[in-house]
Coordinates of C-alpha atoms in Angstrom, one line a residue:
X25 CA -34.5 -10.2 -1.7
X26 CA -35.0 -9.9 2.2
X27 CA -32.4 -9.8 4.5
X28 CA -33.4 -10.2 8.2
X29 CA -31.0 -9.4 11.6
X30 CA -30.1 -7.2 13.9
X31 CA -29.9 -4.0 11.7
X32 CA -26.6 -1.5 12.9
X33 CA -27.7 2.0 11.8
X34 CA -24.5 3.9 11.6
X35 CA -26.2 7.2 11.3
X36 CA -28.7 7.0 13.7
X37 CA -26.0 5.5 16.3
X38 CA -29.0 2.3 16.9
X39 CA -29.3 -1.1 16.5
X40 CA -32.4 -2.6 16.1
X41 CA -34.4 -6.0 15.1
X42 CA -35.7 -5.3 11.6
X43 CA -35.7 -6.8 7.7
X44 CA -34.2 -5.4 4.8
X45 CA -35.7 -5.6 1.1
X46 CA -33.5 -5.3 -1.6
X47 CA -34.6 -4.8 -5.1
X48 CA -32.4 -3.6 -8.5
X49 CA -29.6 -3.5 -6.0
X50 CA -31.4 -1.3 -3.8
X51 CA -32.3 -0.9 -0.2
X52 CA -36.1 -0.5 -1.1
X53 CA -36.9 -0.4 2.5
X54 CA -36.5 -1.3 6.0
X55 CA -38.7 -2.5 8.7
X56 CA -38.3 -2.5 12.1
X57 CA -39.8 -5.8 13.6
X58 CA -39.6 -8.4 15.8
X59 CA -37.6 -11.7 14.7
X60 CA -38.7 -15.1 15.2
X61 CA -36.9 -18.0 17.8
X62 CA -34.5 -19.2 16.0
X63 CA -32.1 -22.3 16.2
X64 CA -29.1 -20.1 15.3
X65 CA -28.5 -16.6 17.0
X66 CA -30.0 -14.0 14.2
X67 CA -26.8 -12.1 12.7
X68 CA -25.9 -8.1 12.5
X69 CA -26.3 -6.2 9.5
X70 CA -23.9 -3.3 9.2
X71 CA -22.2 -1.2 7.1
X72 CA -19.2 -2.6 5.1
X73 CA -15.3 -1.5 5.2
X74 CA -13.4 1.1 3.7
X75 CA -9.9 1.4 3.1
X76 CA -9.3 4.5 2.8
X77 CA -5.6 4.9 1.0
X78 CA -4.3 1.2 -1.1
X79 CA -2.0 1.2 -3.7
X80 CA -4.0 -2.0 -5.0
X81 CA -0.6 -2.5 -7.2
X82 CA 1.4 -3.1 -3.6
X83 CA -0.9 -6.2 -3.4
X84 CA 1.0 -7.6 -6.3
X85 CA -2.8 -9.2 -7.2
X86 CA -5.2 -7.2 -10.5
X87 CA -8.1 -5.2 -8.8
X88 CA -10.6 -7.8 -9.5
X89 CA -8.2 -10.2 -7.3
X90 CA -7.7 -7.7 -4.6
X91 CA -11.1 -7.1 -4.6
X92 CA -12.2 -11.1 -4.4
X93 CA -9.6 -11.1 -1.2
X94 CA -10.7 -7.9 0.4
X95 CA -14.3 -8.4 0.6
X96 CA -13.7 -12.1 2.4
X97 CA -13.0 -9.8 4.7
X98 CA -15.9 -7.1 4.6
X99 CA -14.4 -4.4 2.6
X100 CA -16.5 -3.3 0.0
X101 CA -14.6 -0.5 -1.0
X102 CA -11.1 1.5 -1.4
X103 CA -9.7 4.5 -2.2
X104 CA -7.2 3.9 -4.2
X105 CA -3.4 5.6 -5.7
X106 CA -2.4 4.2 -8.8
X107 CA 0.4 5.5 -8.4
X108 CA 2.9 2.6 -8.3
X109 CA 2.1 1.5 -12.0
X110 CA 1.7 5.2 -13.2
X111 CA 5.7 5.6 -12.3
X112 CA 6.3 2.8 -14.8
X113 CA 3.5 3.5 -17.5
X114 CA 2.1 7.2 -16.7
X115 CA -1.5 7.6 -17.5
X116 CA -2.1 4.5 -19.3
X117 CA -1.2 2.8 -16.2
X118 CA -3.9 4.7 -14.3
X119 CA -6.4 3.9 -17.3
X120 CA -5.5 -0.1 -17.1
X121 CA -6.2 -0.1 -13.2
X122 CA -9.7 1.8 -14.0
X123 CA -10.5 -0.9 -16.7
X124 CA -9.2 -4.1 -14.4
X125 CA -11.1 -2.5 -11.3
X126 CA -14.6 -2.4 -13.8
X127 CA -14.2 -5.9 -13.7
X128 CA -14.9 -6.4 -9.8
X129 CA -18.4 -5.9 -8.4
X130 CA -16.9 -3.7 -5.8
X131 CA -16.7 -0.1 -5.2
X132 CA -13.0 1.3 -6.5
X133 CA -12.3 5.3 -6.1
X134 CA -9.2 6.0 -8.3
X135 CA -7.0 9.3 -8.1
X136 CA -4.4 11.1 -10.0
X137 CA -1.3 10.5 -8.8
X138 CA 0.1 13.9 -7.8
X139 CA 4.0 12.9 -8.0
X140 CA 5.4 10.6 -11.0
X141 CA 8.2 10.4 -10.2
X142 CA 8.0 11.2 -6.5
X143 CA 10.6 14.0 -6.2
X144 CA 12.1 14.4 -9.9
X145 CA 14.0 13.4 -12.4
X146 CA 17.7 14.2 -10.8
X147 CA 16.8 11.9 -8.1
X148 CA 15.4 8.9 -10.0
X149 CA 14.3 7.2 -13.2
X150 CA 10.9 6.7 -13.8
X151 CA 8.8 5.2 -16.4
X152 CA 6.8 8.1 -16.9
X153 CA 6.3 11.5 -15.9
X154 CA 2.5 13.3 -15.4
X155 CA 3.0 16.9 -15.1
X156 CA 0.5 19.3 -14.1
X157 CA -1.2 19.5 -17.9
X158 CA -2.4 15.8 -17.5
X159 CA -2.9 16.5 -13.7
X160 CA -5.5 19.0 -15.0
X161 CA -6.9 16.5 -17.7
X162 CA -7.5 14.0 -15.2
X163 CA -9.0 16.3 -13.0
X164 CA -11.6 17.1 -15.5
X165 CA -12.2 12.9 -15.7
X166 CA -15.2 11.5 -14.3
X167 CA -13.4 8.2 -13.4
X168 CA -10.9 10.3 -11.3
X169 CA -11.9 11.5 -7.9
X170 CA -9.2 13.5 -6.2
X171 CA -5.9 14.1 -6.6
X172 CA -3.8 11.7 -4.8
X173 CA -0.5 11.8 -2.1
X174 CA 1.1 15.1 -2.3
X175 CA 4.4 13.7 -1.4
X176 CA 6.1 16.4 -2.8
X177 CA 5.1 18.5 0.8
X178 CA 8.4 20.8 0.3
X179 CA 7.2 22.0 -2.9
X180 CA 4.0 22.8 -1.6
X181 CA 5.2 25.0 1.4
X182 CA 8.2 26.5 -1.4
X183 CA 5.2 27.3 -3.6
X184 CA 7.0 25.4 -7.0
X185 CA 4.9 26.1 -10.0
X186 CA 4.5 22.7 -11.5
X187 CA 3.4 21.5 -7.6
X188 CA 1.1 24.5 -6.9
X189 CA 0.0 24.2 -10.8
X190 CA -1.4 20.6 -9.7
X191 CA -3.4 21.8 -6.5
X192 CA -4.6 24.4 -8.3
X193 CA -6.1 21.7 -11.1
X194 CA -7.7 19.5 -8.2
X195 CA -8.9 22.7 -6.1
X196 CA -10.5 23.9 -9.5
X197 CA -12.8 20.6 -10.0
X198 CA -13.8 20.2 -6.3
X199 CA -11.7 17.4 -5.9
X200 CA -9.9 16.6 -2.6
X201 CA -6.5 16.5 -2.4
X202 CA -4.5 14.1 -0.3
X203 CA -1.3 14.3 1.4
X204 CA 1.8 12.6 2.5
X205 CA 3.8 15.3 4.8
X206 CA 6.0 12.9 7.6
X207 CA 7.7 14.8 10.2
X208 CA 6.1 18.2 9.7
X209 CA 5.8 21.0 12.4
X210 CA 2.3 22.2 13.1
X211 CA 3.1 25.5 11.6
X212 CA 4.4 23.6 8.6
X213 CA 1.0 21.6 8.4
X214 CA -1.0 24.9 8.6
X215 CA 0.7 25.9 5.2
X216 CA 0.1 22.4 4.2
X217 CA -3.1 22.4 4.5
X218 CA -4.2 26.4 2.9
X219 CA -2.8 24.6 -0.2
X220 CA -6.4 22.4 -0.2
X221 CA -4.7 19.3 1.4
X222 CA -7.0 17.4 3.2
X223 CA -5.9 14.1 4.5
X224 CA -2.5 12.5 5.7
X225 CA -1.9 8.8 6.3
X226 CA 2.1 9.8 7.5
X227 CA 1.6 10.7 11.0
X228 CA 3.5 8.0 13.1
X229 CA 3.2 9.9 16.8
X230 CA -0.2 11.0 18.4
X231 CA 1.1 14.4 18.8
X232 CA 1.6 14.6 15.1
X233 CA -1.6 13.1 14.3
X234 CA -3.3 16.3 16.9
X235 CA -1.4 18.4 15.1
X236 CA -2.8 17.2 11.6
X237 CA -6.3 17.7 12.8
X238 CA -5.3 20.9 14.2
X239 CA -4.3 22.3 11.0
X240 CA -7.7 21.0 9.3
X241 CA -6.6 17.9 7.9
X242 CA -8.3 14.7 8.7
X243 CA -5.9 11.7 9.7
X244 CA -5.6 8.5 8.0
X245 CA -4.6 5.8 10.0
X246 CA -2.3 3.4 8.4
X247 CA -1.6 -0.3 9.5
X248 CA 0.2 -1.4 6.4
X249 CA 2.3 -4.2 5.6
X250 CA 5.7 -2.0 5.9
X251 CA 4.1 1.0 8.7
X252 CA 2.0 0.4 10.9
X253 CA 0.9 3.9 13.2
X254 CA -2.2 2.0 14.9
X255 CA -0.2 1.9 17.9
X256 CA 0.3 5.1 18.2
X257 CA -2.7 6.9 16.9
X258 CA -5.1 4.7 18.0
X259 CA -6.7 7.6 20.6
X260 CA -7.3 9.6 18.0
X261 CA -10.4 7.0 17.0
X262 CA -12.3 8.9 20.1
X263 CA -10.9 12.2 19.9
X264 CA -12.1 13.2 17.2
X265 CA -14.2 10.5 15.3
X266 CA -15.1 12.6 12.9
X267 CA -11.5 13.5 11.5
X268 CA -10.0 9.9 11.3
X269 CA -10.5 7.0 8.4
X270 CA -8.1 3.8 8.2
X271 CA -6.0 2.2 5.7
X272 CA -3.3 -0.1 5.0
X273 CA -1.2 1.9 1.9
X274 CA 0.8 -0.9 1.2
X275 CA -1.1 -4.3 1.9
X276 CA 0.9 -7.1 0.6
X277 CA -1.1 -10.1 -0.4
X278 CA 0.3 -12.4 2.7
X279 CA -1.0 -9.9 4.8
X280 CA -4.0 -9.4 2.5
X281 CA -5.6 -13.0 2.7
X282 CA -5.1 -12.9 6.6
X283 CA -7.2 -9.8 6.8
X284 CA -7.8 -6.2 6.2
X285 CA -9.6 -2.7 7.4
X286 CA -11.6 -5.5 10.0
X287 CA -8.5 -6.5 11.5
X288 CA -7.9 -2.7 12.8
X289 CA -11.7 -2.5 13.3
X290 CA -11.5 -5.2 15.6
X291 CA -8.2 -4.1 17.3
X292 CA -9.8 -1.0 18.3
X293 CA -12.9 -2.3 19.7
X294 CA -10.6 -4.7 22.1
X295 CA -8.8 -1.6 22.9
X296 CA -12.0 -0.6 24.5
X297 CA -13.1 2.2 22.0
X298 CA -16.3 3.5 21.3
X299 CA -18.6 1.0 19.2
X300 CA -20.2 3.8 17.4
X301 CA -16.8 5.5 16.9
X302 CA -15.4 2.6 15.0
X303 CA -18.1 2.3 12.9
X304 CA -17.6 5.7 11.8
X305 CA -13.7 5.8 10.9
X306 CA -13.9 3.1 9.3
X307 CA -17.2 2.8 7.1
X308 CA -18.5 6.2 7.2
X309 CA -15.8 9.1 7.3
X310 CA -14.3 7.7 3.9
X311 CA -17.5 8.1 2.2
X312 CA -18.7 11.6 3.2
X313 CA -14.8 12.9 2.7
X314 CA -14.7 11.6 -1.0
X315 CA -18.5 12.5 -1.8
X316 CA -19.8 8.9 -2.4
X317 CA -22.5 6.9 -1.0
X318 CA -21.6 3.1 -1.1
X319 CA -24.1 2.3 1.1
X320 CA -24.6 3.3 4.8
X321 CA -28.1 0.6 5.0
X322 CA -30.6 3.7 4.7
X323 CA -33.5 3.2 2.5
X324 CA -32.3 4.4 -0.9
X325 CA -29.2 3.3 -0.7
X326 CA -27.6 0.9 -2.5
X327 CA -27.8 -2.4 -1.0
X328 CA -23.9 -2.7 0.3
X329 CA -23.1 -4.1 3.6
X330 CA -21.8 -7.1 5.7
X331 CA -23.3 -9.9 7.6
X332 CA -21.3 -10.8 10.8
X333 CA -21.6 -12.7 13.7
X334 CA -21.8 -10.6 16.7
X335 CA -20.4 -6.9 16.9
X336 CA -17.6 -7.4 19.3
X337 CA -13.8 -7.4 18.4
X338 CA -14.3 -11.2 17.6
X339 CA -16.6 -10.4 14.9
X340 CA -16.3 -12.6 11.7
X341 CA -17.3 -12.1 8.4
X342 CA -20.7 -14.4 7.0
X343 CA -20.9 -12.8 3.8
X344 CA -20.3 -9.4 1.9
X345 CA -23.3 -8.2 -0.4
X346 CA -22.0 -5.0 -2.9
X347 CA -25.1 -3.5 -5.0
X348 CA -27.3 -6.3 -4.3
X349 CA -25.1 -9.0 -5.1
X350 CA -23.7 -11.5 -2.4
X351 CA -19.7 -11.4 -3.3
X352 CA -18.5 -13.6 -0.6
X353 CA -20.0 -16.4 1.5
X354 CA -18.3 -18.1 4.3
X355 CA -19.8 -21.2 3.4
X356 CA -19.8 -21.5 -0.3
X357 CA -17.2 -21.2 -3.0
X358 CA -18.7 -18.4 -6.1
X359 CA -16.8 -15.9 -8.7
X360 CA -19.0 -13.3 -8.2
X361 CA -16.0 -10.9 -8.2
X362 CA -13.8 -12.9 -11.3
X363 CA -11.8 -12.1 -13.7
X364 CA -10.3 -13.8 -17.0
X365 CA -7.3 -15.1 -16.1
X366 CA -4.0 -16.0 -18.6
X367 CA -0.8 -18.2 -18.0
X368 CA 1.8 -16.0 -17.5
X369 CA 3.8 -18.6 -20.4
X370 CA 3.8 -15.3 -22.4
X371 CA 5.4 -12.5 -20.4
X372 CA 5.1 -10.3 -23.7
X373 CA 1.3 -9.7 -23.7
X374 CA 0.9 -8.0 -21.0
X375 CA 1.2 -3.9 -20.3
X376 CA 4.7 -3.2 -19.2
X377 CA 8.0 -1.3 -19.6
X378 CA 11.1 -3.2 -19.4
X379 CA 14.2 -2.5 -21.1
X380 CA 16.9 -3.5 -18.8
X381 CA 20.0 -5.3 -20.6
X382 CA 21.5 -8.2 -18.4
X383 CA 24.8 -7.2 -16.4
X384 CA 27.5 -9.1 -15.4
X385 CA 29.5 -8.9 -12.0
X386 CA 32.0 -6.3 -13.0
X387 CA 29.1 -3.9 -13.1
X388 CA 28.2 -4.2 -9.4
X389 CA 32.2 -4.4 -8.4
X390 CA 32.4 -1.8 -5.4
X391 CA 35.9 -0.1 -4.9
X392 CA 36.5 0.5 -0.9
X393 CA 40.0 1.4 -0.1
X394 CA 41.3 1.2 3.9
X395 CA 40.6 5.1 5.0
X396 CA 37.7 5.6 2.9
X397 CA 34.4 7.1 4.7
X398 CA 31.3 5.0 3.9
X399 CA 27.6 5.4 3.9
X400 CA 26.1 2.9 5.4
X401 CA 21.6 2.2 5.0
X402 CA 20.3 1.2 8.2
X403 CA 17.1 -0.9 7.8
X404 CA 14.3 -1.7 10.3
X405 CA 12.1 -4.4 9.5
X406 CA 8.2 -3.4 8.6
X407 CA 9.4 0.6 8.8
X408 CA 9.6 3.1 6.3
X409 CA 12.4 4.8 7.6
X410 CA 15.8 3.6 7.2
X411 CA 19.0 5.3 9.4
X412 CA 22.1 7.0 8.4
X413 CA 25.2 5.5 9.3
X414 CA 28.8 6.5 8.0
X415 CA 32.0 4.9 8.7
X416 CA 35.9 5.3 8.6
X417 CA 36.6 2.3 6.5
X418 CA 39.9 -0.2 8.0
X419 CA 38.9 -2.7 5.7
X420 CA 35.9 -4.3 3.6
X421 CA 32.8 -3.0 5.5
X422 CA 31.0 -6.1 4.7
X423 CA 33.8 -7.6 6.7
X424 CA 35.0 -4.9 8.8
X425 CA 35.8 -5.7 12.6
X426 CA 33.2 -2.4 13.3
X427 CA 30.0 -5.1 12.7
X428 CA 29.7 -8.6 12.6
X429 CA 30.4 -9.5 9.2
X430 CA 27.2 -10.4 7.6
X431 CA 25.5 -7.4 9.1
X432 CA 26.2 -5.3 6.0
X433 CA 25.6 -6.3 2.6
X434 CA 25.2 -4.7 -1.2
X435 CA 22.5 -3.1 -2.4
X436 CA 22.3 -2.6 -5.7
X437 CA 19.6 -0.6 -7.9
X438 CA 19.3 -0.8 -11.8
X439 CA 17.2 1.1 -14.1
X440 CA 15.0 -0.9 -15.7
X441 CA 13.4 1.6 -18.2
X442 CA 17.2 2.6 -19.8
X443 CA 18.8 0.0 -21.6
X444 CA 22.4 1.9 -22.0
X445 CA 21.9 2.5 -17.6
X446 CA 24.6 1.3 -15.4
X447 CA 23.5 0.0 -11.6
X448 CA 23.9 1.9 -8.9
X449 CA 25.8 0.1 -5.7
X450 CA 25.7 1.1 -2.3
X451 CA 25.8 -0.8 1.5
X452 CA 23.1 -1.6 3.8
X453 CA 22.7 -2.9 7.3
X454 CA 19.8 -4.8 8.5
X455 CA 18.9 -7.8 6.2
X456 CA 21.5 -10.2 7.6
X457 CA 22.1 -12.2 4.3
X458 CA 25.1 -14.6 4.6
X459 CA 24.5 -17.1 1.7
X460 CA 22.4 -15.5 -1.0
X461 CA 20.8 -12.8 -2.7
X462 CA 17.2 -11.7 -3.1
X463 CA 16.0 -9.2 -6.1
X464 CA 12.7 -7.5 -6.7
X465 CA 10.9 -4.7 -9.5
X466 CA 8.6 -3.6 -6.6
X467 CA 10.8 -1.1 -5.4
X468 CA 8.8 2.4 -4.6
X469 CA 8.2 4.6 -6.1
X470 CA 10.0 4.5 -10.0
X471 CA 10.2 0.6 -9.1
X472 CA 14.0 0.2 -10.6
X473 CA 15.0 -3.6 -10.0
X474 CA 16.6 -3.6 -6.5
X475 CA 18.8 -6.5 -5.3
X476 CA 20.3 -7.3 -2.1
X477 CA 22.9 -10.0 -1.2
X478 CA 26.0 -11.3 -0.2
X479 CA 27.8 -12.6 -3.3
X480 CA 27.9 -10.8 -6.0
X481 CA 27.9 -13.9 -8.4
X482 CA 24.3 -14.5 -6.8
X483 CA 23.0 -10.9 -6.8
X484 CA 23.7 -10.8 -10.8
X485 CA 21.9 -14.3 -11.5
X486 CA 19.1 -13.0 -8.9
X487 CA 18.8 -9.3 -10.9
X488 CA 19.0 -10.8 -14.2
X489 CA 16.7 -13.5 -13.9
X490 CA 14.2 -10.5 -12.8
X491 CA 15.2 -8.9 -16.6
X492 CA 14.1 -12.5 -18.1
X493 CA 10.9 -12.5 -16.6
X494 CA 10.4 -8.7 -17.3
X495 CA 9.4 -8.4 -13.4
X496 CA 9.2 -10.3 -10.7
X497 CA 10.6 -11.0 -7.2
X498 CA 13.4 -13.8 -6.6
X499 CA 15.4 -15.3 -3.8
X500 CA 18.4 -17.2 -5.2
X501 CA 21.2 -19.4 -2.7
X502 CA 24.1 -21.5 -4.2
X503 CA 22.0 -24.3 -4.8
X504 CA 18.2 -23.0 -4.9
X505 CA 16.0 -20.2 -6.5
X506 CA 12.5 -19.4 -6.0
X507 CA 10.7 -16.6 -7.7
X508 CA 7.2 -14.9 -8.9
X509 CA 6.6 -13.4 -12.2
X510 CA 4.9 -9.6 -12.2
X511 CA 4.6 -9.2 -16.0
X512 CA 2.1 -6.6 -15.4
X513 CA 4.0 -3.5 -15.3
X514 CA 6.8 -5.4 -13.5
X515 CA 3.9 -4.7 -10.5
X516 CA 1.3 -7.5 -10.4
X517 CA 0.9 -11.1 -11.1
X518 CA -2.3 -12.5 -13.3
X519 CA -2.4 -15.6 -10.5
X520 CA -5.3 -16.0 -8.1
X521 CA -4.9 -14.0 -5.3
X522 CA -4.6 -16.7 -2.7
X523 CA -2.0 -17.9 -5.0
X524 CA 0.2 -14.8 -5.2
X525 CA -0.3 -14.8 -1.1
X526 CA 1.4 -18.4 -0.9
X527 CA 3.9 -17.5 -3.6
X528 CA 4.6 -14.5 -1.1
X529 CA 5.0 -16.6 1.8
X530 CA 7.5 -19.3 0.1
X531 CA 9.6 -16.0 -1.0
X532 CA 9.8 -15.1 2.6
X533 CA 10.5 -18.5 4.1
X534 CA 13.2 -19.1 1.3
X535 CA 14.6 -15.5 2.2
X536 CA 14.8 -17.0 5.8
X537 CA 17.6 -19.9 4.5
X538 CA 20.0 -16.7 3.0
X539 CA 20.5 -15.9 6.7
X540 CA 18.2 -13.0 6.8
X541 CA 16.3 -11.7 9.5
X542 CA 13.7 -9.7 8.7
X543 CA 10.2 -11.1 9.2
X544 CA 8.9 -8.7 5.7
X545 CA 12.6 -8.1 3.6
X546 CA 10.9 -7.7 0.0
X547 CA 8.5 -4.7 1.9
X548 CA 11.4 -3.5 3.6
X549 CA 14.1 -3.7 0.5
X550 CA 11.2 -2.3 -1.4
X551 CA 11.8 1.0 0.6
X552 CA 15.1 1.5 0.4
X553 CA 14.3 3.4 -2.8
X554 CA 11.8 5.5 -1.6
X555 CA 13.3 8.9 -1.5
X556 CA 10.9 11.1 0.1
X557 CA 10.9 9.3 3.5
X558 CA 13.6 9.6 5.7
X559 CA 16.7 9.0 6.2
X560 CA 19.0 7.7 4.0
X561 CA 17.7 5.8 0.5
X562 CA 18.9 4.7 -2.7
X563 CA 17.8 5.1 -6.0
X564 CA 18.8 4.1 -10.1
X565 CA 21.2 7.7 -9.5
X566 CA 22.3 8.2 -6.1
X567 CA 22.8 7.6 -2.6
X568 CA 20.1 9.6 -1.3
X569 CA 19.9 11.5 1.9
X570 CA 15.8 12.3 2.4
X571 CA 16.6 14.3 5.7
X572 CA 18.6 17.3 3.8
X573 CA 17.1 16.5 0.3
X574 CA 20.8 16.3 -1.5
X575 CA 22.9 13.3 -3.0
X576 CA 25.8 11.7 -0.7
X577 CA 28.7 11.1 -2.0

């Protein structure tokens, strides 16, 4: 097969007119020649997209899916944390997202997730536990190529055993290590990084980012579904080009089918960076830090790359080729990237672990008295962080005269993997839910099923119906419910991936009719339970306060 354009040679920093021959899935060679007149401008050949730190789970879509979605948009590869279905299933889960990804022609990197569950078993209820023996057995895994987010950063600079036990396992195979370390000094990164960390995708200032780099660490640069740093560590891109990569953690499939690493891509070149510079963050860096060659269209490589229009932040996508094969065409319709799909009429047969009993509304009843002080969750739409807020209770707080009375609402989280559990309630600002309830099992990291809502007749139905479906997310008024099933692992659906995207959206715009305000309040909710990122959280045990790592009561 010949491919002719304008070749972009990311290593030699030059574009030039030249032809391509591809043969076994191979770049056999490359000639530099001149192309013939042509009706229709000839197009640029370059090197395809990483995303350099996905939880393909977060998509809600199998690999294969996210795959099919991702390289419409010139991804051909990811480095990727199974570490959302590993809190529910341990290493099986890991070994079912290695199997699904196989099915994708596309390039998949899977690690061992470093923290199931995130900060231990006092805290939260997970699924599953991987301790620093199967951190080790992993690590001796072809199929596993670094150890993945250390979010456990205060173990590492306290030197805990099981922690240091894990970078020790990782160190000890030559695989890198990445990190999650939000809000640390640059002394504190220093530490971070003599423990063999090597990456971060938490930065959220430039200042931290510098300081990252400072300490040896190369920054990832996150524009997410739920964070997005772009913004603020965009400068970094031509600082030090040789220290940055991108990513979007958490891509959710809405966001997913409207576009991925090209969207940042492109955002930087229309913030007037460095062509070159671009190129290398986000197609390069992630290959040479994780010791694979995708394709970087050299002769000998294998034949990955993209086919766009022009190389300007307008650039569009005219088709993905991965090891030869042509994956996605902008003008034809192929399932070169497929997958077997099943109804989801049979919840039962797929991998899972859901043993949640249904509740009624006398679990959720919460007892506030006039004088009581009150915790309150503060939520900020498409943010990871949540505030701390605590009142002197002279009346209900969901009606008190200190906020507009639908600004605060329940929150309620339920262990699903205990049948004999009891849910945990607690009060959160931010959602603006007058008239209805909304329910989810994606909640990070241990995903417990967490509800929010303004009835507590409608929260029940919403939370139980998620028990019925073993997983899913749901948005429930008096007189209306919508939801999507996740029967795998309570995590992913077995739809088409533009299918999960539009299920997304009609979850959203339903949400919109409870009163709420938040343009992304599944991603948002989703976080609530996250207890290794500040400020306040809530989890299947506790209120949690992330900033002094102790329960509030």
């Amino acid at each position: 097969m010949t491919y002719k354009g304008h070749i972009v040679d990311v290593v030699r920093r030059e574009i030039y007119d030249g032809e391509l021959i591809v043969t076994d899935g191979r770049i056999s060679s490359i000639r530099q020649c001149s192309l013939p007149d042509s009706m229709e401008p000839w197009p640029y050949l370059m090197p395809g997209f990483i995303d350099s730190h996905v939880h393909i789970e977060s998509s809600m879509m199998l690999p294969a899916e996210f795959a099919r979605v991702a390289s419409e948009h010139g991804t051909i590869g990811a480095i990727a944390d199974p570490h959302e279905i590993a809190n529910v299933m341990g290493v099986e889960g890991v070994d079912v997202m290695i199997h699904l990804g196989r099915q994708a022609q596309f390039n998949f990197l899977f690690g061992a997730p470093s923290c199931v569950p995130s900060i231990g078993s006092n805290v939260e209820t997970s699924g599953a536990t991987i301790g620093s023996q199967e951190i080790a057995a992993l690590m001796q895994r072809d199929d596993i190529a670094f150890l993945a987010e250390m979010m456990n950063f205060m173990g590492v600079l306290h030197g805990d055993s099981e922690v240091m036990a894990k970078l020790a396992a990782a160190r000890a195979a030559g695989k890198p290590i990445d990190g999650h370390a939000p809000g640390l000094s640059l002394e504190g990164r220093r530490l971070y990084a003599q423990a063999g960390v090597s990456t971060d995708h938490e930065c959220t200032t430039l200042e931290e980012g510098r300081d990252c780099i400072r300490a040896g660490m190369k920054v990832i640069i996150r524009e997410g579904s739920a964070a997005k740093d772009y913004n603020q560590l965009h400068p970094l891109i031509d600082e030090y080009p040789d220290q940055v990569m991108l990513c979007t953690d958490d891509c959710h499939a809405d966001d997913l089918v409207r576009g991925h690493i090209n969207v940042i891509a492109a955002r930087a070149l229309l913030d007037g960076h460095d062509f070159w510079n671009v190129l290398q963050v986000a197609c390069c860096n992630p290959q040479r830090h994780y010791g694979v060659n995708w394709g970087l269209l050299q002769e000998g490589d294998p034949a990955t790359f993209i086919v766009v229009n022009n190389i300007g932040p307008y650039l569009a996508i005219q088709s993905t080729i991965i090891r030869g094969v042509e994956v996605y065409s902008y003008d034809q319709s192929f399932g070169s990237i497929s997958i077997r799909r099943q109804t989801i009429a049979d919840l039962n047969s797929y991998p899972n672990h859901f043993c949640a009993t249904l509740i009624t509304p006398e679990d959720i009843r919460l007892d506030i008295r006039r004088g009581d002080t009150k915790h309150i969750i503060r939520a900020t739409d498409k943010s990871l962080y949540t505030g701390h807020e605590v009142v002197e209770v002279t009346g209900d707080p969901m009606k008190d005269s200190h906020y507009p009375w639908h600004e605060v609402q329940k929150v309620v989280v339920y262990n699903r993997y205990t049948p004999s559990a009891r849910p945990v309630i607690g009060l959160v600002r931010g959602f603006g839910i007058r008239h209805g309830a909304i329910a989810s099992s994606v909640a990070h990291d241990s995903h417990n099923i967490v509800a929010i809502g303004s009835d507590d007749e409608l929260i029940v139905h919403a939370i139980n119906r998620i028990i019925t479906m073993r997983g899913g997310q749901v948005v429930i008024t008096s007189d209306e419910m919508i939801e999507m099933a996740l029967p795998i692992a309570g995590l992913m659906s077995p739809l088409d991936g533009h299918e999960v995207a539009y299920r997304c959206r009609l979850l959203c715009d339903m949400a919109v009719l409870t009163g709420c305000t938040l343009k992304a309040p599944f991603i948002t909710m989703a976080f609530l339970c996250l207890p290794v990122i500040p400020e306040l959280k809530i989890t299947d045990r506790c209120l949690w306060d992330s900033q002094n790592m102790v329960p509030v009561t």
